Tab-separated table of C-alpha atoms in Angstrom:
chain	number	residue	atom	x	y	z
A	1	MET	CA	120.270	32.239	-68.478
A	2	SER	CA	120.451	28.490	-67.803
A	3	ALA	CA	123.227	25.763	-67.732
A	4	ARG	CA	123.098	21.716	-67.458
A	5	ILE	CA	126.014	20.156	-65.400
A	6	GLY	CA	126.427	16.405	-66.090
A	7	LEU	CA	127.352	14.434	-63.013
A	8	ASP	CA	128.392	10.842	-64.348
A	9	GLN	CA	125.264	9.369	-62.769
A	10	THR	CA	122.843	7.229	-65.074
A	11	VAL	CA	119.801	5.172	-65.059
A	12	GLU	CA	118.450	2.831	-67.868
A	13	PRO	CA	114.829	2.019	-67.173
A	14	THR	CA	114.697	-0.175	-70.120
A	15	PRO	CA	117.537	-1.821	-72.212
A	16	GLY	CA	119.146	1.065	-74.498
A	17	ASP	CA	117.346	3.879	-73.014
A	18	VAL	CA	119.911	5.330	-71.026
A	19	ILE	CA	119.061	8.467	-68.670
A	20	GLU	CA	121.993	10.594	-67.498
A	21	THR	CA	120.799	12.729	-64.292
A	22	ASP	CA	122.147	16.012	-64.327
A	23	LEU	CA	121.896	19.541	-62.474
A	24	ARG	CA	120.108	22.586	-64.172
A	25	VAL	CA	121.315	25.945	-62.939
A	26	ARG	CA	119.195	28.961	-63.940
A	27	SER	CA	119.808	32.646	-63.200
A	28	GLY	CA	116.824	34.746	-62.754
A	29	HIS	CA	115.183	36.295	-65.683
A	30	SER	CA	111.660	37.463	-64.028
A	31	GLY	CA	112.762	39.230	-60.792
A	32	MET	CA	111.274	36.092	-59.017
A	33	HIS	CA	114.555	34.183	-58.395
A	34	GLY	CA	118.359	34.681	-58.350
A	35	VAL	CA	119.504	31.527	-58.971
A	36	LYS	CA	117.626	28.027	-59.014
A	37	TYR	CA	118.976	24.575	-59.016
A	38	GLU	CA	117.202	21.714	-60.377
A	39	PRO	CA	118.112	18.083	-60.528
A	40	GLY	CA	116.861	16.557	-63.692
A	41	ALA	CA	117.782	14.093	-66.394
A	42	VAL	CA	118.677	14.019	-70.131
A	43	ARG	CA	117.986	10.582	-72.308
A	44	GLN	CA	121.238	10.051	-74.055
A	45	VAL	CA	119.256	8.768	-77.114
A	46	CYS	CA	117.848	12.197	-77.782
A	47	SER	CA	118.434	15.277	-75.965
A	48	ASN	CA	114.639	15.700	-74.691
A	49	GLY	CA	115.097	17.908	-71.962
A	50	MET	CA	113.858	15.645	-69.097
A	51	MET	CA	114.217	17.947	-66.310
A	52	ALA	CA	112.681	19.006	-62.786
A	53	PHE	CA	110.765	15.599	-62.256
A	54	VAL	CA	111.632	15.569	-58.451
A	55	ALA	CA	109.975	18.744	-57.669
A	56	ASP	CA	110.965	18.411	-53.979
A	57	GLN	CA	114.349	18.618	-54.614
A	58	GLN	CA	114.632	22.344	-55.720
A	59	TYR	CA	117.046	24.888	-54.397
A	60	GLU	CA	116.203	28.349	-55.109
A	61	GLN	CA	117.778	31.858	-53.749
A	62	THR	CA	115.934	34.864	-54.277
A	63	HIS	CA	117.508	38.124	-55.410
A	64	GLY	CA	117.442	39.933	-52.100
A	65	GLU	CA	119.361	37.099	-50.264
A	66	GLU	CA	123.161	36.725	-49.706
A	67	PHE	CA	124.796	34.234	-51.940
A	68	GLN	CA	124.273	30.817	-50.458
A	69	PRO	CA	126.877	28.517	-52.046
A	70	GLY	CA	125.553	25.476	-49.854
A	71	LEU	CA	122.443	25.435	-52.020
A	72	ALA	CA	124.495	24.162	-55.135
A	73	MET	CA	126.205	21.413	-52.729
A	74	HIS	CA	122.942	20.256	-51.677
A	75	ALA	CA	121.382	20.233	-55.367
A	76	VAL	CA	124.553	18.057	-56.256
A	77	ASP	CA	124.020	15.739	-53.425
A	78	ALA	CA	120.176	15.415	-54.434
A	79	VAL	CA	121.296	14.524	-57.863
A	80	VAL	CA	123.846	11.731	-56.832
A	81	GLU	CA	121.835	10.422	-53.894
A	82	GLY	CA	118.459	10.458	-55.845
A	83	THR	CA	119.427	8.210	-58.736
A	84	ASP	CA	117.821	5.245	-57.549
A	85	GLN	CA	114.593	7.170	-56.893
A	86	VAL	CA	114.705	8.301	-60.403
A	87	GLU	CA	114.950	4.935	-61.634
A	88	GLN	CA	112.104	3.548	-59.565
A	89	ARG	CA	109.833	6.261	-60.878
A	90	LEU	CA	110.485	5.818	-64.521
A	91	GLU	CA	110.136	2.154	-64.158
A	92	GLU	CA	106.896	2.723	-62.400
A	93	ALA	CA	105.713	5.120	-65.041
A	94	GLN	CA	106.087	2.750	-67.746
A	95	LYS	CA	103.658	0.440	-66.088
A	96	ARG	CA	100.907	2.760	-65.641
A	97	THR	CA	99.118	3.246	-69.067
A	98	LEU	CA	96.449	5.327	-70.372
A	99	ARG	CA	93.385	3.888	-72.200
A	100	ASN	CA	94.072	5.164	-75.585
A	101	GLN	CA	95.691	7.864	-77.689
A	102	ASP	CA	92.864	10.151	-77.383
A	103	GLU	CA	93.491	10.296	-73.646
A	104	ALA	CA	97.202	11.031	-73.911
A	105	LEU	CA	96.310	14.025	-76.115
A	106	LEU	CA	93.894	15.202	-73.967
A	107	ILE	CA	96.328	15.183	-70.963
A	108	LEU	CA	98.870	16.766	-73.040
A	109	GLN	CA	96.529	19.703	-73.672
A	110	ASP	CA	95.173	19.702	-70.329
A	111	LEU	CA	98.827	20.145	-69.164
A	112	GLY	CA	99.240	23.196	-71.558
A	113	ILE	CA	101.827	21.343	-73.667
A	114	ASP	CA	100.024	22.886	-76.699
A	115	ARG	CA	100.842	26.487	-76.034
A	116	TYR	CA	104.235	26.065	-77.102
A	117	LEU	CA	103.218	24.459	-80.689
A	118	GLU	CA	102.453	25.934	-83.876
A	119	ASN	CA	100.366	22.991	-84.839
A	120	PRO	CA	99.184	21.635	-81.414
A	121	THR	CA	97.109	18.672	-82.122
A	122	ALA	CA	99.365	17.474	-85.181
A	123	ASP	CA	102.490	18.168	-83.287
A	124	LEU	CA	101.363	15.995	-80.241
A	125	VAL	CA	99.921	13.168	-82.506
A	126	THR	CA	103.752	13.246	-84.013
A	127	ALA	CA	105.013	13.474	-80.725
A	128	VAL	CA	103.146	10.422	-79.334
A	129	ASN	CA	103.939	8.436	-82.420
A	130	GLU	CA	107.460	9.128	-82.123
A	131	GLN	CA	107.646	8.036	-78.702
A	132	ALA	CA	105.149	5.688	-77.517
A	133	GLU	CA	106.298	1.765	-77.639
A	134	ASP	CA	102.488	1.138	-77.856
A	135	VAL	CA	100.395	3.840	-79.446
A	136	GLU	CA	97.043	2.532	-78.603
A	137	GLU	CA	97.994	2.526	-74.972
A	138	PRO	CA	100.596	4.710	-74.056
A	139	SER	CA	102.079	4.931	-70.805
A	140	LEU	CA	102.961	7.784	-68.471
A	141	TYR	CA	106.446	7.246	-69.272
A	142	ASP	CA	105.642	7.367	-73.220
A	143	THR	CA	103.353	10.432	-72.588
A	144	PHE	CA	106.064	12.569	-70.815
A	145	ASN	CA	108.598	11.652	-73.489
A	146	ALA	CA	105.993	12.713	-76.026
A	147	ALA	CA	105.563	16.314	-74.331
A	148	THR	CA	109.526	16.924	-74.013
A	149	TYR	CA	110.035	15.676	-77.672
A	150	ALA	CA	107.359	18.334	-78.616
A	151	LEU	CA	109.113	21.101	-76.700
A	152	THR	CA	112.493	20.194	-77.886
A	153	HIS	CA	111.839	19.318	-81.967
A	154	LEU	CA	108.546	21.053	-82.426
A	155	ALA	CA	108.308	24.326	-80.502
A	156	GLU	CA	107.685	27.706	-82.213
A	157	ASP	CA	111.136	29.128	-83.013
A	158	ASP	CA	110.557	32.158	-81.151
A	159	ILE	CA	109.657	30.976	-77.862
A	160	PRO	CA	112.450	31.860	-75.247
A	161	GLN	CA	114.481	29.182	-73.148
A	162	TYR	CA	112.919	30.240	-69.721
A	163	GLN	CA	109.267	29.690	-71.209
A	164	LEU	CA	110.290	26.038	-72.896
A	165	ASP	CA	111.806	25.548	-69.173
A	166	THR	CA	108.331	26.065	-67.740
A	167	GLY	CA	106.749	23.368	-70.343
A	168	TYR	CA	109.340	20.923	-69.131
A	169	GLU	CA	107.943	21.571	-65.700
A	170	GLN	CA	104.583	21.272	-66.942
A	171	ALA	CA	105.414	17.994	-68.375
A	172	ALA	CA	107.144	16.698	-65.352
A	173	GLU	CA	103.765	16.382	-63.607
A	174	LEU	CA	103.542	13.202	-65.469
A	175	LEU	CA	106.072	11.659	-63.457
A	176	GLU	CA	105.637	13.171	-59.998
A	177	TYR	CA	102.822	13.331	-57.276
A	178	GLY	CA	104.207	13.911	-53.758
A	179	ASP	CA	106.767	10.932	-53.377
A	180	GLY	CA	105.758	8.773	-56.285
A	181	ILE	CA	104.178	8.481	-59.672
A	182	PRO	CA	100.492	9.936	-60.334
A	183	SER	CA	97.841	7.640	-60.941
A	184	ALA	CA	96.797	7.431	-64.829
A	185	ARG	CA	93.278	7.303	-64.161
A	186	ILE	CA	93.223	10.254	-62.186
A	187	LEU	CA	94.976	12.194	-64.658
A	188	GLY	CA	93.053	10.907	-67.531
A	189	GLU	CA	89.694	11.488	-65.803
A	190	ASN	CA	90.591	14.966	-64.580
A	191	ALA	CA	91.501	15.963	-68.247
A	192	VAL	CA	88.641	14.409	-69.843
A	193	ARG	CA	86.184	16.112	-67.254
A	194	ARG	CA	87.632	19.632	-68.060
A	195	ARG	CA	87.489	19.074	-71.827
A	196	ALA	CA	84.050	17.766	-71.719
A	197	ASN	CA	83.064	20.799	-69.589
A	198	GLU	CA	84.829	23.014	-72.146
A	199	LEU	CA	82.921	21.488	-74.775
A	200	ILE	CA	79.489	21.621	-73.100
A	201	GLU	CA	79.838	25.276	-71.975
A	202	ASP	CA	81.021	26.481	-75.293
A	203	PRO	CA	78.952	24.575	-78.230
A	204	ASP	CA	80.983	26.516	-80.703
A	205	ALA	CA	84.549	25.375	-79.276
A	206	GLU	CA	86.558	23.959	-82.117
A	207	GLU	CA	87.387	20.335	-81.657
A	208	TYR	CA	91.131	19.699	-80.939
A	209	TRP	CA	91.136	17.100	-83.877
A	210	GLU	CA	88.440	15.477	-86.137
A	211	GLY	CA	86.006	13.438	-83.865
A	212	GLU	CA	87.326	14.701	-80.671
A	213	THR	CA	83.823	15.216	-79.247
A	214	GLU	CA	83.032	11.618	-79.834
A	215	ALA	CA	86.184	10.538	-78.168
A	216	VAL	CA	85.634	12.540	-75.244
A	217	ARG	CA	82.098	11.264	-74.945
A	218	ASP	CA	83.607	7.697	-74.937
A	219	LEU	CA	85.935	8.269	-72.422
A	220	MET	CA	83.124	9.873	-70.006
A	221	GLU	CA	81.340	6.613	-70.234
A	222	GLU	CA	84.422	4.715	-69.353
A	223	TYR	CA	84.791	7.171	-66.390
A	224	GLU	CA	81.242	7.163	-65.511
A	225	ILE	CA	81.500	10.961	-66.057
A	226	GLN	CA	77.822	12.472	-66.149
A	227	ALA	CA	77.341	15.587	-68.565
């Protein structure tokens, strides 16, 4: 079971795009944890499910431990004190752009967002088109919003919430790397390299979309990846 608690803290990385920081509380469903507190945020323009993008601010209590009410207090402090950090990360994520839409789609597939969708490629294209300010050169922020849009609006109906929560955490990798934002180049290059290896090792592998092999080849040339 999970619940969100709003704390009246907001950031606005771009005019009109108001984001409310909040706290998600989850009780254990798999036996791995008893209670988990995760600072995160929700876009007011669309409940996209932005969450857990400050991975080092996660507070967890296992089933075998005595109840620790102090964890909740630390989690609340993390939300309140981390608002400036969140705003800085989101602004920086808007500045880090990918080479094209194909690269954004490969990254989203590489993160595993496709696993939650009935029509993975079509749904991811829809999500990028809906969320990217510049579809031809989407930013990390655009790509993150596309991931959470897909999970919120396009995921299969029978997927339980705890699995979607895992999807949101996977999407959060677009906004967190240590204490900062990941490199768009490294994310893209890694996704292209892995997908290229899949296509090379399995000649019968189906393309994600028509013309994907050529798109991957073009990106390999840009990154100087040897086949």
